GROMACS .gro file of C-alpha atoms in nm:
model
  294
    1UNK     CA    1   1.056   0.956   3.181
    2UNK     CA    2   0.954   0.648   3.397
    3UNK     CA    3   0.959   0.284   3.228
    4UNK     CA    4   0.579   0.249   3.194
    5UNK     CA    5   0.561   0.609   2.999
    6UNK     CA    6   0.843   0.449   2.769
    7UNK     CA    7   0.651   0.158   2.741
    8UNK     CA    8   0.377   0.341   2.604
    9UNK     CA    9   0.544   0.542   2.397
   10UNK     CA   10   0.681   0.174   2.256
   11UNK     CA   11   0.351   0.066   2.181
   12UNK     CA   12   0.202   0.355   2.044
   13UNK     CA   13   0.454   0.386   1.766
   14UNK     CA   14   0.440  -0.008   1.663
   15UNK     CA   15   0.050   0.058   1.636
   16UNK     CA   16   0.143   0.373   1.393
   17UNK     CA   17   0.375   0.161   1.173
   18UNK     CA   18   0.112  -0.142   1.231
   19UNK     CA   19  -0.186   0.021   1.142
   20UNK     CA   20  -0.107   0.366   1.018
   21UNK     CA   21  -0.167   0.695   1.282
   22UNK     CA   22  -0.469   0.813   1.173
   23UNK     CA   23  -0.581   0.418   1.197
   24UNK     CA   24  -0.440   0.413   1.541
   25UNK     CA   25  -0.695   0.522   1.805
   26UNK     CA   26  -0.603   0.634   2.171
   27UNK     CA   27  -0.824   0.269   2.279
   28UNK     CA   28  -0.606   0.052   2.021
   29UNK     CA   29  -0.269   0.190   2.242
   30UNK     CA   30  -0.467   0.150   2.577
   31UNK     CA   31  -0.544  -0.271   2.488
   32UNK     CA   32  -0.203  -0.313   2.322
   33UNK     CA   33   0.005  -0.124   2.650
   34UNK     CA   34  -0.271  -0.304   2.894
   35UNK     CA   35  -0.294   0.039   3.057
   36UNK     CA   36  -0.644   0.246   3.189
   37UNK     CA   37  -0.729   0.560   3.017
   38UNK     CA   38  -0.639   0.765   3.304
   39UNK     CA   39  -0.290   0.619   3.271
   40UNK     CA   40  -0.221   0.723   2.959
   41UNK     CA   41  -0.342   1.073   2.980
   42UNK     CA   42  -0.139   1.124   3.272
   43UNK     CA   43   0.127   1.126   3.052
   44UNK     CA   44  -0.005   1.240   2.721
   45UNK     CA   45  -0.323   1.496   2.666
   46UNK     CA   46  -0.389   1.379   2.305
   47UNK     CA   47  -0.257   1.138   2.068
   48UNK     CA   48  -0.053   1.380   1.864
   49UNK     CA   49   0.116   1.431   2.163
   50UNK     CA   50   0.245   1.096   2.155
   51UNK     CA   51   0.350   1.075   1.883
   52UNK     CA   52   0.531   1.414   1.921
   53UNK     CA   53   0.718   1.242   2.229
   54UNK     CA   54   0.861   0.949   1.991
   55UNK     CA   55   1.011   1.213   1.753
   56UNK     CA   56   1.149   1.420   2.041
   57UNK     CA   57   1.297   1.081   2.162
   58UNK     CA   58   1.481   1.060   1.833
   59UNK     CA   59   1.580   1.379   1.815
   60UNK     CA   60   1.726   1.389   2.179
   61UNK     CA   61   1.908   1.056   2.089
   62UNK     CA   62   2.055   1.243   1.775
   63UNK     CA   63   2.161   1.582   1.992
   64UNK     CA   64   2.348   1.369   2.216
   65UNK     CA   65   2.566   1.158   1.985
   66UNK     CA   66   2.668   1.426   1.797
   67UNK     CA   67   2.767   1.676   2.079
   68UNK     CA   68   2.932   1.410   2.215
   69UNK     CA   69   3.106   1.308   1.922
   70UNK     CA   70   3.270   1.668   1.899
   71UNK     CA   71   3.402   1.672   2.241
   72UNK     CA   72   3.750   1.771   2.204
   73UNK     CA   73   3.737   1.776   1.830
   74UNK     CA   74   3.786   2.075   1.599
   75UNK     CA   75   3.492   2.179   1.464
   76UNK     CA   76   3.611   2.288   1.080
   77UNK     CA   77   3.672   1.880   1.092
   78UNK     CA   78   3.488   1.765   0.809
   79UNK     CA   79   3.484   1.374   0.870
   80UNK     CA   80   3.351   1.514   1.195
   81UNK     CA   81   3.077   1.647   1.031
   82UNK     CA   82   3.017   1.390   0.805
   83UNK     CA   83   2.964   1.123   1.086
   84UNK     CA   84   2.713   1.353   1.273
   85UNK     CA   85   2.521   1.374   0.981
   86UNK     CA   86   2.484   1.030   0.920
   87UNK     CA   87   2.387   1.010   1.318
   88UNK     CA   88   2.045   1.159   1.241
   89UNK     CA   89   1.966   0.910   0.909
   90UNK     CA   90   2.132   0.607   1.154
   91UNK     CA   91   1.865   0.680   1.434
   92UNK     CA   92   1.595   0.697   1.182
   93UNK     CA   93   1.680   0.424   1.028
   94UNK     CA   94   1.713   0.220   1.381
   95UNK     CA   95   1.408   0.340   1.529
   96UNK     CA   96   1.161   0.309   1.221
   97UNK     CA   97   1.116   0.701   1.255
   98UNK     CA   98   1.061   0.808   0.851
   99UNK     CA   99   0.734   0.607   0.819
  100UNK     CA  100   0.642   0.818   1.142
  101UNK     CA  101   0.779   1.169   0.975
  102UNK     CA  102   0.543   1.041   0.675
  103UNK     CA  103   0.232   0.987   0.877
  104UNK     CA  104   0.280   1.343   1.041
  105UNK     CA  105   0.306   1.453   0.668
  106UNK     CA  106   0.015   1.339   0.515
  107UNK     CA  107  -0.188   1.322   0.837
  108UNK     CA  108  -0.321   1.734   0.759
  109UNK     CA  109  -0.363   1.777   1.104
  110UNK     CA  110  -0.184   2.123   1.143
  111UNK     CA  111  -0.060   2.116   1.512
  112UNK     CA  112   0.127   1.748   1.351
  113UNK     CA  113   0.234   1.942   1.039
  114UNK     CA  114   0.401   2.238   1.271
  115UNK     CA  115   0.557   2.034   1.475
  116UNK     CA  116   0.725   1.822   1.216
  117UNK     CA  117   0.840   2.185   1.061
  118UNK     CA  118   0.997   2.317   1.348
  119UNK     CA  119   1.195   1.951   1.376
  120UNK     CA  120   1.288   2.015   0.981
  121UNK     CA  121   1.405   2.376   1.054
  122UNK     CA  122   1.613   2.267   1.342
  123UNK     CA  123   1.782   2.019   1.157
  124UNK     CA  124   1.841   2.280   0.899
  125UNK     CA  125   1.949   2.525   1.139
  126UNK     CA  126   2.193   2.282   1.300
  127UNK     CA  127   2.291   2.175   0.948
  128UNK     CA  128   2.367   2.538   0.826
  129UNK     CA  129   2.584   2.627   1.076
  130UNK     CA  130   2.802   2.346   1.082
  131UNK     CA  131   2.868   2.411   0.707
  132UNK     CA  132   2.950   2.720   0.805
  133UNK     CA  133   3.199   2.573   1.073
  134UNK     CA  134   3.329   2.320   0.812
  135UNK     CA  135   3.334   2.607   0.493
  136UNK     CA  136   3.446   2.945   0.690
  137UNK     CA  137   3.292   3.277   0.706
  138UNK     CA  138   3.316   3.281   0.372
  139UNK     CA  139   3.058   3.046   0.324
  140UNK     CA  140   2.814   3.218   0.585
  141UNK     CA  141   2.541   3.383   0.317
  142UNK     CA  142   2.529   3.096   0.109
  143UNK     CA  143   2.548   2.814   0.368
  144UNK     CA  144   2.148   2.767   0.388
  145UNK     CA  145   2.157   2.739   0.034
  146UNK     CA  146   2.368   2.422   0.032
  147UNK     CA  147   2.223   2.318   0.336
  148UNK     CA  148   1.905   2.263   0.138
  149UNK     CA  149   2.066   2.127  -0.131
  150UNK     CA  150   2.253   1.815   0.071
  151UNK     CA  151   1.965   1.764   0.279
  152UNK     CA  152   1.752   1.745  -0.017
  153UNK     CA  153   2.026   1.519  -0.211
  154UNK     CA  154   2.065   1.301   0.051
  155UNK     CA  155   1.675   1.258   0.073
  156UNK     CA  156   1.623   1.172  -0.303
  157UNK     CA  157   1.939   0.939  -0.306
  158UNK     CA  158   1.784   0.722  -0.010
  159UNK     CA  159   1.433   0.672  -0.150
  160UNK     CA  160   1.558   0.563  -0.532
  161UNK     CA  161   1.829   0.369  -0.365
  162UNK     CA  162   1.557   0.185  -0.223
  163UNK     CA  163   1.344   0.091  -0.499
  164UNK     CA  164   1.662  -0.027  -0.710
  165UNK     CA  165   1.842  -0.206  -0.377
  166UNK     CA  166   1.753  -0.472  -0.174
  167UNK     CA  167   2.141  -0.398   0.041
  168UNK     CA  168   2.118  -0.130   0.272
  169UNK     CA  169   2.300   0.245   0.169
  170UNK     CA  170   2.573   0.267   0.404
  171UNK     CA  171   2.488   0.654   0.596
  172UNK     CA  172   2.846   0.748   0.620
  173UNK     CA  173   2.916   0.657   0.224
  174UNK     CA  174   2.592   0.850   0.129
  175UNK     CA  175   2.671   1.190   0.345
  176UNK     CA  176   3.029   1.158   0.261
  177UNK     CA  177   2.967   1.122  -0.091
  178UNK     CA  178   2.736   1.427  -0.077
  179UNK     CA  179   2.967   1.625   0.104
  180UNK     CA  180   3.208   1.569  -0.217
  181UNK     CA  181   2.981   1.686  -0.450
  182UNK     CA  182   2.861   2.053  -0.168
  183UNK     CA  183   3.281   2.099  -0.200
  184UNK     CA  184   3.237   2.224  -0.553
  185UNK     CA  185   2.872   2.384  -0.512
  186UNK     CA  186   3.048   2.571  -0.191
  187UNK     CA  187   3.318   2.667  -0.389
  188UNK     CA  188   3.109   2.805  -0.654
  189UNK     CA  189   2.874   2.948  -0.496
  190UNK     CA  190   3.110   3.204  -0.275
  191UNK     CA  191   3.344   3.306  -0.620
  192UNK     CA  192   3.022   3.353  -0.799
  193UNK     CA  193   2.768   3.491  -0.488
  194UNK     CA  194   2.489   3.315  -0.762
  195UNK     CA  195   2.254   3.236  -0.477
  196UNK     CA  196   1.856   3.315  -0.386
  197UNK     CA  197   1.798   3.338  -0.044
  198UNK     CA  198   1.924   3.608   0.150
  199UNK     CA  199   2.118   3.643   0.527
  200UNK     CA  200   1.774   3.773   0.621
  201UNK     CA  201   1.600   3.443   0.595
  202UNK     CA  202   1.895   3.232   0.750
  203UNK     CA  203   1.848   3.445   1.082
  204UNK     CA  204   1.498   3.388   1.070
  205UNK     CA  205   1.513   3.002   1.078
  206UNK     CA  206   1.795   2.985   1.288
  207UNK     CA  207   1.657   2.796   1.582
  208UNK     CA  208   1.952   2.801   1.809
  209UNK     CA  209   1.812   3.062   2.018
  210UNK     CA  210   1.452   2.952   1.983
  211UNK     CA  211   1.203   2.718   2.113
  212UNK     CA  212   1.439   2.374   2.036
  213UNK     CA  213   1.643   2.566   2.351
  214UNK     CA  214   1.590   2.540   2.691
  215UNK     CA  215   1.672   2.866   2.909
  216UNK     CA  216   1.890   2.895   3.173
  217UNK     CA  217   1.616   2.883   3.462
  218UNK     CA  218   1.428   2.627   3.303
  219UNK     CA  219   1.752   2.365   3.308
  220UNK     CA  220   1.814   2.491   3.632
  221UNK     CA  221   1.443   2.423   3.763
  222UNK     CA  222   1.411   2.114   3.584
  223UNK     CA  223   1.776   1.971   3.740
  224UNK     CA  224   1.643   2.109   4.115
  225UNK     CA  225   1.273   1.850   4.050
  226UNK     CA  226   1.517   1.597   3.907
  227UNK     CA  227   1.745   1.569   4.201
  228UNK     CA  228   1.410   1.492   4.398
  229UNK     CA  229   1.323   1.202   4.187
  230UNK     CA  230   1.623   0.981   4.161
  231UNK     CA  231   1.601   0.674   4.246
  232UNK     CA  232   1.714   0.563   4.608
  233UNK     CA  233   1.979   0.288   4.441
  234UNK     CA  234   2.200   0.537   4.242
  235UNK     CA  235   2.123   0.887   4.445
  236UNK     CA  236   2.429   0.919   4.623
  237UNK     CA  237   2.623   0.899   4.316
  238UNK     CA  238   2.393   1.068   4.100
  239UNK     CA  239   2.366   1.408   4.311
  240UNK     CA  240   2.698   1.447   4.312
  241UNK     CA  241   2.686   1.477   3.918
  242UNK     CA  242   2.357   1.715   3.928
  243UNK     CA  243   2.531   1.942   4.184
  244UNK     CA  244   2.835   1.999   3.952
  245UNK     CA  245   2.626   2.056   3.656
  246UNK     CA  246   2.366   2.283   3.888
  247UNK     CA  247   2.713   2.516   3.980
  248UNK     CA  248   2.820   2.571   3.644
  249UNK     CA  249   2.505   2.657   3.501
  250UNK     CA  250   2.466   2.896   3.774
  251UNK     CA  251   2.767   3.062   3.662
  252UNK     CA  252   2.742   3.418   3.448
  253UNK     CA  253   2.962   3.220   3.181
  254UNK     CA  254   2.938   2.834   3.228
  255UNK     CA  255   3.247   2.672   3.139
  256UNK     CA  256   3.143   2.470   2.808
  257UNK     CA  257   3.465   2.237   2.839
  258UNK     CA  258   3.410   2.129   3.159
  259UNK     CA  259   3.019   2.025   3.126
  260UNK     CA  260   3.076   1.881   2.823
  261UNK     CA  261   3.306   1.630   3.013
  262UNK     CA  262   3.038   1.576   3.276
  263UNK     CA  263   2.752   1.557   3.078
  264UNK     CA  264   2.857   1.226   2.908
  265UNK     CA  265   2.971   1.055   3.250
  266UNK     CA  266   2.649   1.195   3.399
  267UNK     CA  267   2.400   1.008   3.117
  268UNK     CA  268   2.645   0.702   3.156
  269UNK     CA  269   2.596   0.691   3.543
  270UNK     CA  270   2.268   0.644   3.480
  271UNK     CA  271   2.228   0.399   3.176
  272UNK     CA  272   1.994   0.118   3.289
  273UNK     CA  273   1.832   0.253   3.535
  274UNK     CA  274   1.487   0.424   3.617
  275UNK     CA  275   1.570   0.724   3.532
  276UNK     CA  276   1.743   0.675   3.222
  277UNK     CA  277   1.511   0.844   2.959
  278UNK     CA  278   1.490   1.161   3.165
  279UNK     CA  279   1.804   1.172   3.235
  280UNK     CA  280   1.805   1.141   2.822
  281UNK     CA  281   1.621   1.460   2.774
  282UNK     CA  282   1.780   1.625   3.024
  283UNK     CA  283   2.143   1.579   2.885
  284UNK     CA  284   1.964   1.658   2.542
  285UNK     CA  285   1.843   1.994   2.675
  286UNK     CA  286   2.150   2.111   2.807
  287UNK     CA  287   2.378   1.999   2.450
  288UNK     CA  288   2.147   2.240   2.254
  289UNK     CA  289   2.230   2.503   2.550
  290UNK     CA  290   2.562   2.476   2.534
  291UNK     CA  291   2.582   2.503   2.184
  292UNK     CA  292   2.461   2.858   2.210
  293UNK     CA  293   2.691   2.958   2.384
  294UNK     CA  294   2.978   2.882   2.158
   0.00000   0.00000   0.00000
């Protein structure tokens, strides 16, 4: 994603939390980012495309600290899980992105609404199985359950913080105190099996394998265009880091440990420069790869 796209995308959301979405018209982004209408449909095809974008931006920015937060970690670790938890209310919180999940909400447009579900069923999916990571096997049929419950907790907790509160919850306090309380609904829950939703319905949401995850090819293809675009000024360097990642994808079994090395030093190589955002996405795309094959 080139600078003037991001600076689009910049203005596009301060009109939303200015003047509401709906309020927002494509011609109130156009004056505001100074750009022609051609521009800006070069890069988006409708509005709720945009605003799609400035989600996805969040939620790439969330994939990416928390896979990287893991590297070389054990995965039952549940401070570990704790802190990526907290990642996703953090970048919210930074980037202003709740009073944009509450526009989609009330907005009744229905391509905004199924968007915003598949983001909520990701994060549940994500969610699920690292309880599952954290809990044991054990904990598998039941983990959706208490997946629901923390997110839901955690979701109710923020908003009557804030009418009571003019300090800030601390993330990290608020998941970890959660977490305390899911250790005795966990433990409950598997020595009494008293749940309601079946293993049936946890397969069905689980978007790991779904349309949140890049194939193969399409990283591959995407990588191959990418290499054509960098920028003259970091090439050399950065093709070096492309090429690595392009021959272990190729590979029947890519080895996980090695591009999860690589993958940070490849988004750091290219921090402040023009192709910083896409190298963003990219990285992001090939985390939620990765973690399907674990």
């Amino acid at each position: 994603m080139n600078d003037r796209k991001q600076h689009v995308l910049l203005v596009a959301k301060n009109s939303f939390l200015k003047k509401g979405f709906s309020a927002t018209s494509v011609q109130d982004i156009l004056d505001e980012a100074k750009i022609s209408k051609g521009t800006f449909y070069n890069y988006f095809s409708t509005k709720n495309e945009c605003l799609m974008a400035i989600l996805d931006n969040g939620r790439d920015e969330t994939t990416i600290r928390r896979q990287e937060l893991m590297i070389g970690q054990s995965r039952d670790n549940k401070k570990l899980l704790a802190e990526q938890i907290s990642i996703r209310l953090m970048v919210n919180r930074d980037h202003n992105l709740l009073p944009i999940f509450e526009a989609v909400f009330y907005s009744g447009d229905a391509d905004l609404k199924a968007f915003a579900r598949k983001h909520h069923l990701a994060e549940l999916s994500w969610l699920t199985n690292r309880l599952i990571d954290v809990y044991g096997d054990e904990a598998a049929p039941f983990a959706l359950e208490c997946a629901i419950l923390m997110m839901g907790m955690m979701q109710h907790m923020i908003h009557v913080w804030a009418v009571d509160s003019d300090e800030e919850l601390s993330a990290i306090k608020l998941v970890e105190y959660i977490l305390r309380r899911v250790d005795s609904i966990m433990s409950d829950i598997i020595n009494t099996s008293d749940h309601l939703l079946n293993e049936r319905i946890l397969r069905k949401i689980d978007t790991r394998h779904g349309e949140y995850t890049r194939t193969k090819i399409e990283l591959l293809q995407r990588l191959e265009r990418f290499t054509e675009e960098i920028d003259e000024d970091v090439k050399s360097g950065g093709t070096q880091y492309i090429e690595f990642i392009l021959n272990e994808l190729r590979l029947e079994q890519p080895r996980v440990f090695l591009l999860e090395t690589i993958l940070r030093s490849f988004r750091e190589y290219f921090a402040d420069t023009p192709n910083e955002r896409e190298v963003h996405e990219i990285t992001s795309s090939i985390w939620r790869y990765l973690e399907v094959l674990k």
